[in-house]
Coordinates of N, CA and C in Angstrom, one line a residue:
Chain A
M1 N -120.2 -43.3 84.0 CA -121.3 -42.3 83.8 C -120.8 -40.9 84.2
S2 N -120.1 -40.9 85.4 CA -119.6 -39.6 85.8 C -118.6 -39.0 84.9
T3 N -117.7 -39.8 84.4 CA -116.6 -39.3 83.5 C -117.2 -38.9 82.2
L4 N -118.3 -39.6 81.8 CA -119.0 -39.3 80.5 C -119.6 -37.9 80.6
V5 N -120.3 -37.6 81.8 CA -120.9 -36.3 82.0 C -119.9 -35.2 82.0
L6 N -118.7 -35.5 82.7 CA -117.6 -34.5 82.8 C -117.1 -34.2 81.4
A7 N -116.8 -35.3 80.6 CA -116.3 -35.1 79.2 C -117.2 -34.3 78.4
W8 N -118.5 -34.6 78.5 CA -119.5 -33.9 77.7 C -119.6 -32.5 78.0
S9 N -119.6 -32.2 79.4 CA -119.8 -30.8 79.8 C -118.5 -30.0 79.5
L10 N -117.3 -30.7 79.5 CA -116.1 -30.0 79.2 C -116.1 -29.6 77.7
T11 N -116.6 -30.5 76.8 CA -116.7 -30.2 75.4 C -117.7 -29.0 75.2
A12 N -118.8 -29.1 75.9 CA -119.8 -28.0 75.8 C -119.3 -26.7 76.3
A13 N -118.5 -26.7 77.4 CA -117.9 -25.5 77.9 C -116.9 -24.9 76.9
Q14 N -116.1 -25.8 76.3 CA -115.1 -25.3 75.3 C -115.8 -24.7 74.1
F15 N -117.0 -25.3 73.7 CA -117.8 -24.7 72.6 C -118.3 -23.3 73.0
L16 N -118.8 -23.2 74.2 CA -119.3 -21.9 74.7 C -118.2 -20.8 74.8
L17 N -117.0 -21.3 75.3 CA -115.9 -20.3 75.4 C -115.4 -19.9 74.0
G18 N -115.5 -20.9 73.0 CA -115.1 -20.5 71.6 C -116.1 -19.5 71.1
L19 N -117.4 -19.7 71.4 CA -118.4 -18.7 70.9 C -118.1 -17.3 71.5
A20 N -117.7 -17.3 72.8 CA -117.3 -16.0 73.5 C -116.1 -15.4 72.8
M21 N -115.1 -16.3 72.4 CA -114.0 -15.7 71.7 C -114.4 -15.1 70.4
L22 N -115.3 -15.8 69.7 CA -115.8 -15.2 68.4 C -116.5 -13.9 68.6
C23 N -117.3 -13.7 69.7 CA -117.9 -12.4 70.0 C -116.8 -11.4 70.2
A24 N -115.8 -11.7 71.0 CA -114.7 -10.7 71.2 C -114.0 -10.4 69.9
T25 N -113.8 -11.4 69.1 CA -113.1 -11.2 67.8 C -113.9 -10.2 66.9
F26 N -115.3 -10.4 67.0 CA -116.2 -9.5 66.2 C -116.0 -8.1 66.7
R27 N -115.8 -7.9 68.0 CA -115.7 -6.6 68.6 C -114.3 -6.0 68.2
I28 N -113.3 -6.8 68.1 CA -112.0 -6.4 67.7 C -112.0 -5.9 66.2
L29 N -112.7 -6.7 65.4 CA -112.7 -6.4 63.9 C -113.6 -5.2 63.7
R30 N -114.7 -5.1 64.4 CA -115.8 -4.2 64.1 C -115.8 -2.9 64.9
G31 N -115.1 -2.9 66.1 CA -115.2 -1.8 67.0 C -115.0 -0.4 66.4
P32 N -115.9 0.5 66.7 CA -115.9 1.8 66.0 C -114.6 2.5 66.2
R33 N -114.1 2.5 67.4 CA -112.8 3.2 67.7 C -111.8 2.3 68.4
A34 N -110.6 2.8 68.6 CA -109.5 2.0 69.1 C -109.8 1.4 70.5
Q35 N -110.5 2.1 71.4 CA -110.7 1.6 72.7 C -111.6 0.4 72.7
D36 N -112.6 0.4 71.8 CA -113.4 -0.8 71.7 C -112.7 -2.0 71.3
R37 N -111.7 -1.8 70.4 CA -110.9 -3.0 70.0 C -110.0 -3.5 71.2
V38 N -109.5 -2.5 72.0 CA -108.7 -3.0 73.1 C -109.6 -3.7 74.1
V39 N -110.8 -3.3 74.4 CA -111.7 -4.0 75.3 C -111.9 -5.4 74.7
G40 N -112.1 -5.5 73.4 CA -112.3 -6.8 72.8 C -111.1 -7.7 73.0
F41 N -109.9 -7.1 72.8 CA -108.7 -7.9 73.0 C -108.6 -8.4 74.5
D42 N -109.0 -7.5 75.4 CA -109.0 -7.9 76.8 C -109.9 -9.1 77.1
T43 N -111.1 -9.0 76.5 CA -112.0 -10.2 76.7 C -111.5 -11.4 76.0
L44 N -110.8 -11.2 74.9 CA -110.3 -12.4 74.1 C -109.3 -13.1 74.9
Y45 N -108.4 -12.4 75.6 CA -107.3 -13.1 76.3 C -107.8 -13.8 77.5
V46 N -108.8 -13.1 78.2 CA -109.3 -13.8 79.4 C -110.1 -15.1 79.0
T47 N -110.8 -15.0 77.9 CA -111.5 -16.2 77.5 C -110.6 -17.3 77.0
A48 N -109.5 -16.9 76.4 CA -108.5 -17.9 76.0 C -107.8 -18.6 77.2
M49 N -107.6 -17.8 78.3 CA -107.1 -18.3 79.5 C -108.1 -19.3 80.1
L50 N -109.4 -19.0 80.1 CA -110.3 -20.0 80.7 C -110.4 -21.2 79.8
L51 N -110.3 -21.1 78.5 CA -110.3 -22.2 77.6 C -109.1 -23.1 77.9
L52 N -107.9 -22.5 78.2 CA -106.7 -23.4 78.6 C -107.0 -24.1 79.9
V53 N -107.7 -23.4 80.8 CA -107.9 -24.1 82.1 C -108.8 -25.3 81.9
T54 N -109.9 -25.2 81.0 CA -110.7 -26.3 80.7 C -110.0 -27.4 80.0
F55 N -109.0 -27.1 79.1 CA -108.2 -28.1 78.5 C -107.4 -28.8 79.5
G56 N -106.9 -28.1 80.5 CA -106.1 -28.7 81.6 C -107.0 -29.7 82.4
I57 N -108.2 -29.3 82.7 CA -109.1 -30.2 83.4 C -109.4 -31.5 82.6
G58 N -109.6 -31.3 81.3 CA -109.9 -32.4 80.4 C -108.8 -33.4 80.3
L59 N -107.5 -32.9 80.3 CA -106.4 -33.8 80.1 C -105.7 -34.2 81.4
G60 N -106.1 -33.5 82.5 CA -105.7 -33.9 83.8 C -104.2 -33.5 84.1
T61 N -103.7 -32.5 83.5 CA -102.3 -32.1 83.7 C -102.3 -30.6 84.3
A62 N -101.3 -30.3 85.0 CA -101.2 -28.9 85.5 C -100.4 -28.0 84.6
I63 N -99.9 -28.5 83.5 CA -99.1 -27.7 82.6 C -99.9 -26.6 81.9
Y64 N -101.2 -26.9 81.6 CA -102.1 -25.9 81.0 C -102.4 -24.8 81.9
F65 N -102.4 -25.1 83.3 CA -102.6 -24.0 84.2 C -101.4 -23.0 84.1
E66 N -100.2 -23.5 84.0 CA -99.1 -22.5 83.9 C -99.2 -21.7 82.6
A67 N -99.6 -22.3 81.5 CA -99.8 -21.6 80.3 C -100.9 -20.5 80.4
A68 N -102.0 -20.9 81.2 CA -103.0 -19.9 81.4 C -102.5 -18.7 82.2
L69 N -101.7 -19.0 83.2 CA -101.1 -18.0 84.1 C -100.2 -17.0 83.2
L70 N -99.5 -17.6 82.3 CA -98.6 -16.8 81.4 C -99.5 -15.9 80.5
I71 N -100.6 -16.5 80.0 CA -101.5 -15.7 79.1 C -102.0 -14.5 79.9
A72 N -102.5 -14.8 81.1 CA -103.0 -13.7 81.9 C -102.0 -12.6 82.2
L73 N -100.8 -13.0 82.5 CA -99.7 -12.1 82.7 C -99.5 -11.2 81.5
L74 N -99.2 -11.9 80.4 CA -98.8 -11.1 79.2 C -100.0 -10.3 78.6
G75 N -101.2 -10.8 78.8 CA -102.4 -10.1 78.3 C -102.6 -8.8 79.1
F76 N -102.3 -8.9 80.5 CA -102.4 -7.7 81.3 C -101.4 -6.7 80.9
V77 N -100.2 -7.1 80.6 CA -99.1 -6.2 80.2 C -99.5 -5.5 78.9
G78 N -100.0 -6.4 78.0 CA -100.4 -5.9 76.6 C -101.5 -4.8 76.7
T79 N -102.5 -5.1 77.5 CA -103.7 -4.2 77.6 C -103.2 -2.9 78.2
V80 N -102.4 -3.0 79.3 CA -102.0 -1.7 79.9 C -101.1 -0.9 78.9
A81 N -100.3 -1.6 78.2 CA -99.4 -0.9 77.2 C -100.3 -0.2 76.1
L82 N -101.4 -0.9 75.7 CA -102.2 -0.3 74.7 C -103.0 0.9 75.2
A83 N -103.5 0.8 76.5 CA -104.2 1.9 77.1 C -103.3 3.1 77.3
K84 N -102.0 2.8 77.7 CA -101.0 3.9 77.8 C -100.8 4.6 76.5
F85 N -100.7 3.7 75.4 CA -100.5 4.3 74.1 C -101.7 5.2 73.7
L86 N -102.9 4.7 74.0 CA -104.1 5.5 73.6 C -104.1 6.8 74.4
L87 N -103.6 6.8 75.7 CA -103.5 8.0 76.4 C -102.5 9.0 75.9
R88 N -101.3 8.5 75.5 CA -100.2 9.4 75.2 C -100.0 9.6 73.7
G89 N -100.6 8.7 72.9 CA -100.4 8.8 71.5 C -101.0 10.1 70.9
E90 N -102.0 10.6 71.6 CA -102.7 11.8 71.1 C -102.2 13.1 71.7
V91 N -101.3 13.0 72.7 CA -100.8 14.2 73.3 C -99.9 14.9 72.3
I92 N -99.3 14.1 71.4 CA -98.4 14.7 70.4 C -99.3 15.5 69.4
E93 N -100.5 15.0 69.1 CA -101.3 15.6 68.0 C -101.7 17.0 68.3
Chain B
M1 N -120.2 -32.1 90.0 CA -119.8 -30.8 90.6 C -118.9 -30.0 89.7
T2 N -117.8 -30.7 89.2 CA -116.9 -30.0 88.3 C -117.6 -29.7 87.0
A3 N -118.4 -30.6 86.5 CA -119.1 -30.4 85.3 C -120.0 -29.2 85.3
A4 N -120.8 -29.1 86.5 CA -121.7 -28.0 86.6 C -121.0 -26.7 86.7
L5 N -119.9 -26.7 87.5 CA -119.2 -25.4 87.6 C -118.5 -25.0 86.3
V6 N -118.0 -25.9 85.5 CA -117.4 -25.6 84.2 C -118.4 -25.0 83.3
L7 N -119.6 -25.7 83.3 CA -120.7 -25.2 82.4 C -121.1 -23.8 82.8
L8 N -121.3 -23.6 84.1 CA -121.8 -22.3 84.6 C -120.8 -21.2 84.3
G9 N -119.5 -21.5 84.5 CA -118.5 -20.5 84.2 C -118.4 -20.1 82.7
A10 N -118.5 -21.2 81.9 CA -118.4 -20.9 80.4 C -119.7 -20.1 80.0
T11 N -120.8 -20.5 80.5 CA -122.1 -19.8 80.1 C -122.0 -18.3 80.5
I12 N -121.5 -18.0 81.8 CA -121.4 -16.6 82.2 C -120.4 -15.9 81.3
T13 N -119.3 -16.5 81.0 CA -118.4 -15.8 80.1 C -119.0 -15.5 78.8
L14 N -119.7 -16.5 78.2 CA -120.4 -16.2 76.9 C -121.4 -15.1 77.0
I15 N -122.1 -15.0 78.1 CA -123.1 -13.9 78.3 C -122.3 -12.6 78.3
G16 N -121.2 -12.6 79.0 CA -120.4 -11.3 79.1 C -119.9 -10.9 77.7
A17 N -119.4 -11.9 76.9 CA -118.9 -11.6 75.6 C -120.0 -11.2 74.7
F18 N -121.2 -11.8 74.8 CA -122.3 -11.4 74.0 C -122.8 -10.0 74.3
G19 N -122.7 -9.6 75.6 CA -123.0 -8.2 76.0 C -122.0 -7.2 75.4
L20 N -120.8 -7.7 75.2 CA -119.8 -6.8 74.5 C -120.2 -6.5 73.1
V21 N -120.8 -7.5 72.4 CA -121.3 -7.3 71.1 C -122.5 -6.4 71.1
R22 N -123.4 -6.6 72.0 CA -124.7 -6.0 72.0 C -124.8 -4.5 72.4
M23 N -123.9 -4.1 73.4 CA -124.0 -2.8 74.0 C -123.7 -1.7 72.9
K24 N -124.4 -0.5 73.1 CA -124.3 0.5 72.1 C -123.1 1.4 72.2
T25 N -122.8 1.9 73.4 CA -121.7 2.9 73.6 C -120.5 2.2 74.2
F26 N -119.3 2.9 74.1 CA -118.1 2.3 74.7 C -118.2 2.1 76.2
Y27 N -118.8 3.1 76.8 CA -118.8 3.1 78.3 C -119.8 2.1 78.8
A28 N -120.8 1.7 78.0 CA -121.6 0.5 78.4 C -120.9 -0.8 78.1
R29 N -120.0 -0.7 77.0 CA -119.3 -1.9 76.6 C -118.2 -2.4 77.5
V30 N -117.8 -1.5 78.4 CA -116.7 -1.9 79.3 C -117.2 -2.9 80.3
H31 N -118.5 -2.7 80.7 CA -119.0 -3.5 81.8 C -119.2 -5.0 81.6
P32 N -119.8 -5.5 80.5 CA -120.1 -6.9 80.4 C -119.0 -7.8 80.5
P33 N -117.8 -7.5 79.9 CA -116.7 -8.5 80.0 C -116.3 -8.8 81.4
T34 N -116.5 -7.9 82.4 CA -116.1 -8.2 83.8 C -116.9 -9.3 84.4
L35 N -118.1 -9.6 83.8 CA -118.8 -10.8 84.2 C -118.0 -12.1 84.0
G36 N -117.3 -12.1 82.8 CA -116.4 -13.3 82.5 C -115.2 -13.3 83.4
T37 N -114.7 -12.1 83.7 CA -113.4 -12.1 84.4 C -113.6 -12.4 85.9
T38 N -114.8 -12.1 86.5 CA -114.9 -12.4 87.9 C -115.6 -13.7 88.1
L39 N -116.9 -13.8 87.7 CA -117.7 -15.0 88.0 C -117.2 -16.2 87.1
G40 N -116.9 -15.9 85.8 CA -116.5 -17.0 84.9 C -115.2 -17.6 85.4
T41 N -114.2 -16.7 85.6 CA -112.9 -17.2 86.1 C -113.1 -17.9 87.4
G42 N -113.9 -17.3 88.3 CA -114.1 -18.0 89.6 C -114.7 -19.3 89.5
C43 N -115.7 -19.5 88.7 CA -116.4 -20.8 88.6 C -115.4 -21.8 88.0
I44 N -114.7 -21.4 86.9 CA -113.9 -22.4 86.2 C -112.7 -22.8 87.1
A45 N -112.1 -21.8 87.8 CA -111.0 -22.1 88.6 C -111.5 -23.0 89.8
M46 N -112.7 -22.7 90.3 CA -113.2 -23.6 91.4 C -113.4 -25.0 90.9
A47 N -113.9 -25.2 89.7 CA -114.1 -26.5 89.1 C -112.7 -27.2 89.0
S48 N -111.7 -26.5 88.6 CA -110.4 -27.1 88.5 C -109.9 -27.5 89.8
I49 N -110.1 -26.6 90.9 CA -109.6 -27.0 92.2 C -110.3 -28.2 92.7
V50 N -111.7 -28.3 92.5 CA -112.4 -29.5 93.0 C -111.9 -30.7 92.3
Y51 N -111.7 -30.6 90.9 CA -111.4 -31.8 90.1 C -110.0 -32.3 90.6
F52 N -109.0 -31.5 90.6 CA -107.7 -31.9 90.9 C -107.5 -32.4 92.4
S53 N -108.3 -31.7 93.3 CA -108.3 -32.1 94.7 C -108.8 -33.5 94.9
V54 N -109.9 -33.8 94.1 CA -110.5 -35.1 94.2 C -109.6 -36.1 93.6
L55 N -109.0 -35.8 92.5 CA -108.1 -36.7 91.7 C -106.9 -37.1 92.5
Q56 N -106.3 -36.1 93.2 CA -105.0 -36.4 93.9 C -105.2 -36.6 95.4
T57 N -106.5 -36.5 95.9 CA -106.8 -36.7 97.3 C -106.0 -35.8 98.2
R58 N -105.7 -34.6 97.7 CA -105.1 -33.6 98.6 C -105.5 -32.3 98.1
P59 N -105.5 -31.2 98.9 CA -106.0 -29.9 98.4 C -105.0 -29.4 97.4
V60 N -105.5 -29.1 96.2 CA -104.7 -28.5 95.1 C -105.2 -27.1 94.9
L61 N -104.4 -26.1 95.4 CA -105.0 -24.7 95.4 C -104.3 -23.7 94.5
H62 N -103.5 -24.2 93.5 CA -102.8 -23.2 92.8 C -103.6 -22.4 91.8
E63 N -104.9 -22.8 91.6 CA -105.8 -22.0 90.7 C -106.2 -20.7 91.4
V64 N -106.1 -20.7 92.7 CA -106.4 -19.5 93.5 C -105.6 -18.3 93.0
L65 N -104.3 -18.6 92.6 CA -103.4 -17.7 92.1 C -103.9 -17.0 90.9
L66 N -104.5 -17.8 89.9 CA -105.1 -17.3 88.7 C -106.2 -16.3 89.0
V67 N -107.1 -16.7 89.9 CA -108.3 -15.9 90.3 C -107.8 -14.6 90.9
L68 N -106.9 -14.7 91.8 CA -106.4 -13.5 92.5 C -105.8 -12.5 91.4
F69 N -105.0 -13.1 90.5 CA -104.3 -12.2 89.5 C -105.3 -11.5 88.6
V70 N -106.3 -12.3 88.1 CA -107.3 -11.7 87.2 C -108.1 -10.7 88.0
L71 N -108.5 -11.0 89.2 CA -109.3 -10.0 90.0 C -108.6 -8.7 90.3
V72 N -107.3 -8.8 90.5 CA -106.5 -7.6 90.8 C -106.3 -6.8 89.5
T73 N -106.0 -7.5 88.4 CA -105.6 -6.7 87.2 C -106.7 -6.2 86.4
T74 N -107.9 -6.8 86.4 CA -109.0 -6.3 85.6 C -109.4 -4.9 85.9
P75 N -109.7 -4.5 87.1 CA -110.0 -3.1 87.4 C -109.0 -2.1 86.9
V76 N -107.7 -2.5 87.1 CA -106.6 -1.6 86.7 C -106.6 -1.3 85.2
T77 N -106.7 -2.4 84.4 CA -106.7 -2.2 83.0 C -107.9 -1.4 82.5
L78 N -109.1 -1.8 83.1 CA -110.3 -1.1 82.6 C -110.3 0.4 83.0
M79 N -109.8 0.7 84.2 CA -109.8 2.1 84.6 C -108.8 2.9 83.7
L80 N -107.7 2.3 83.4 CA -106.7 2.9 82.4 C -107.4 3.1 81.1
L81 N -108.1 2.1 80.6 CA -108.8 2.2 79.3 C -109.9 3.3 79.3
V82 N -110.7 3.3 80.3 CA -111.7 4.3 80.4 C -111.1 5.7 80.4
R83 N -110.0 5.9 81.2 CA -109.4 7.2 81.2 C -108.9 7.6 79.9
A84 N -108.3 6.6 79.1 CA -107.8 6.9 77.8 C -109.0 7.2 76.9
A85 N -110.1 6.5 77.1 CA -111.3 6.8 76.2 C -111.9 8.2 76.5
L86 N -111.9 8.6 77.8 CA -112.4 9.9 78.1 C -111.5 11.0 77.5
F87 N -110.2 10.7 77.6 CA -109.2 11.7 77.0 C -109.4 11.8 75.5
R88 N -109.6 10.6 74.8 CA -109.8 10.6 73.4 C -111.1 11.3 73.0
D89 N -112.2 11.1 73.8 CA -113.4 11.7 73.5 C -113.3 13.3 73.6
E90 N -112.6 13.7 74.7 CA -112.5 15.2 74.8 C -111.7 15.7 73.7
A91 N -110.6 15.0 73.3 CA -109.8 15.5 72.2 C -110.6 15.5 70.9
K92 N -111.5 14.5 70.7 CA -112.3 14.5 69.5 C -113.3 15.7 69.5
S93 N -113.9 16.0 70.6 CA -114.9 17.0 70.6 C -114.2 18.4 70.5
E94 N -113.0 18.5 71.0 CA -112.2 19.8 70.8 C -111.8 20.0 69.4
A95 N -111.4 18.9 68.7 CA -110.9 19.0 67.4 C -112.0 19.3 66.4
G96 N -113.3 19.0 66.8 CA -114.4 19.3 65.9 C -114.6 18.2 64.8
E97 N -115.6 18.5 64.0 CA -116.0 17.6 63.0 C -115.0 17.4 61.9
A98 N -114.2 18.5 61.6 CA -113.4 18.4 60.4 C -112.3 17.3 60.5
S99 N -111.6 17.2 61.7 CA -110.5 16.3 61.8 C -110.9 15.1 62.6
S100 N -112.2 14.8 62.8 CA -112.6 13.7 63.6 C -112.2 12.4 63.0
S101 N -112.2 12.3 61.7 CA -111.8 11.1 61.0 C -110.3 10.8 61.2
A102 N -109.6 11.9 61.3 CA -108.1 11.7 61.5 C -107.8 11.1 62.8
I103 N -108.6 11.5 63.9 CA -108.3 10.9 65.2 C -108.8 9.5 65.2
E104 N -109.9 9.2 64.6 CA -110.4 7.8 64.6 C -109.5 7.0 63.8

């Protein structure tokens, strides 16, 4: 019973996180300006990281946690690089 | 316990991402995703800690690392982004209507 509830709620949580990723993708595709797209990207990678953590709970391994940590690290670097580009790319103009 | 925490974290993250779609201006749009990065990450990492600690009958705390990292990096990235957005808005208003499409 308990494992059934856990499996069901994990599936539901993955569905909800997938919906959240869809919302972020909508903002990436539709964002009026570049900074909106970068915020959407930020949300997208955080949600992907949470999705990987839920996969790790579902399969009972710690490998997915390391993948989630990697995604968080690289996503942070990517967002900072994009923000820096938005700051400096227009100094030249 | 794990099930409730996972569901709660996922729901909060979905609310945050939905706010990202619904908000009108960029400066309002920065705020909702932080719901997912603080409470959503906290709840799901807590669920993972509880699950693996019960499964292995010893405290498994490495998810704390994930929460700490996300909590530290989110304000940094969002402050950089808002600073870039402010700069771009000023540049756009200085350039005027004629070249606004070029900046966008």
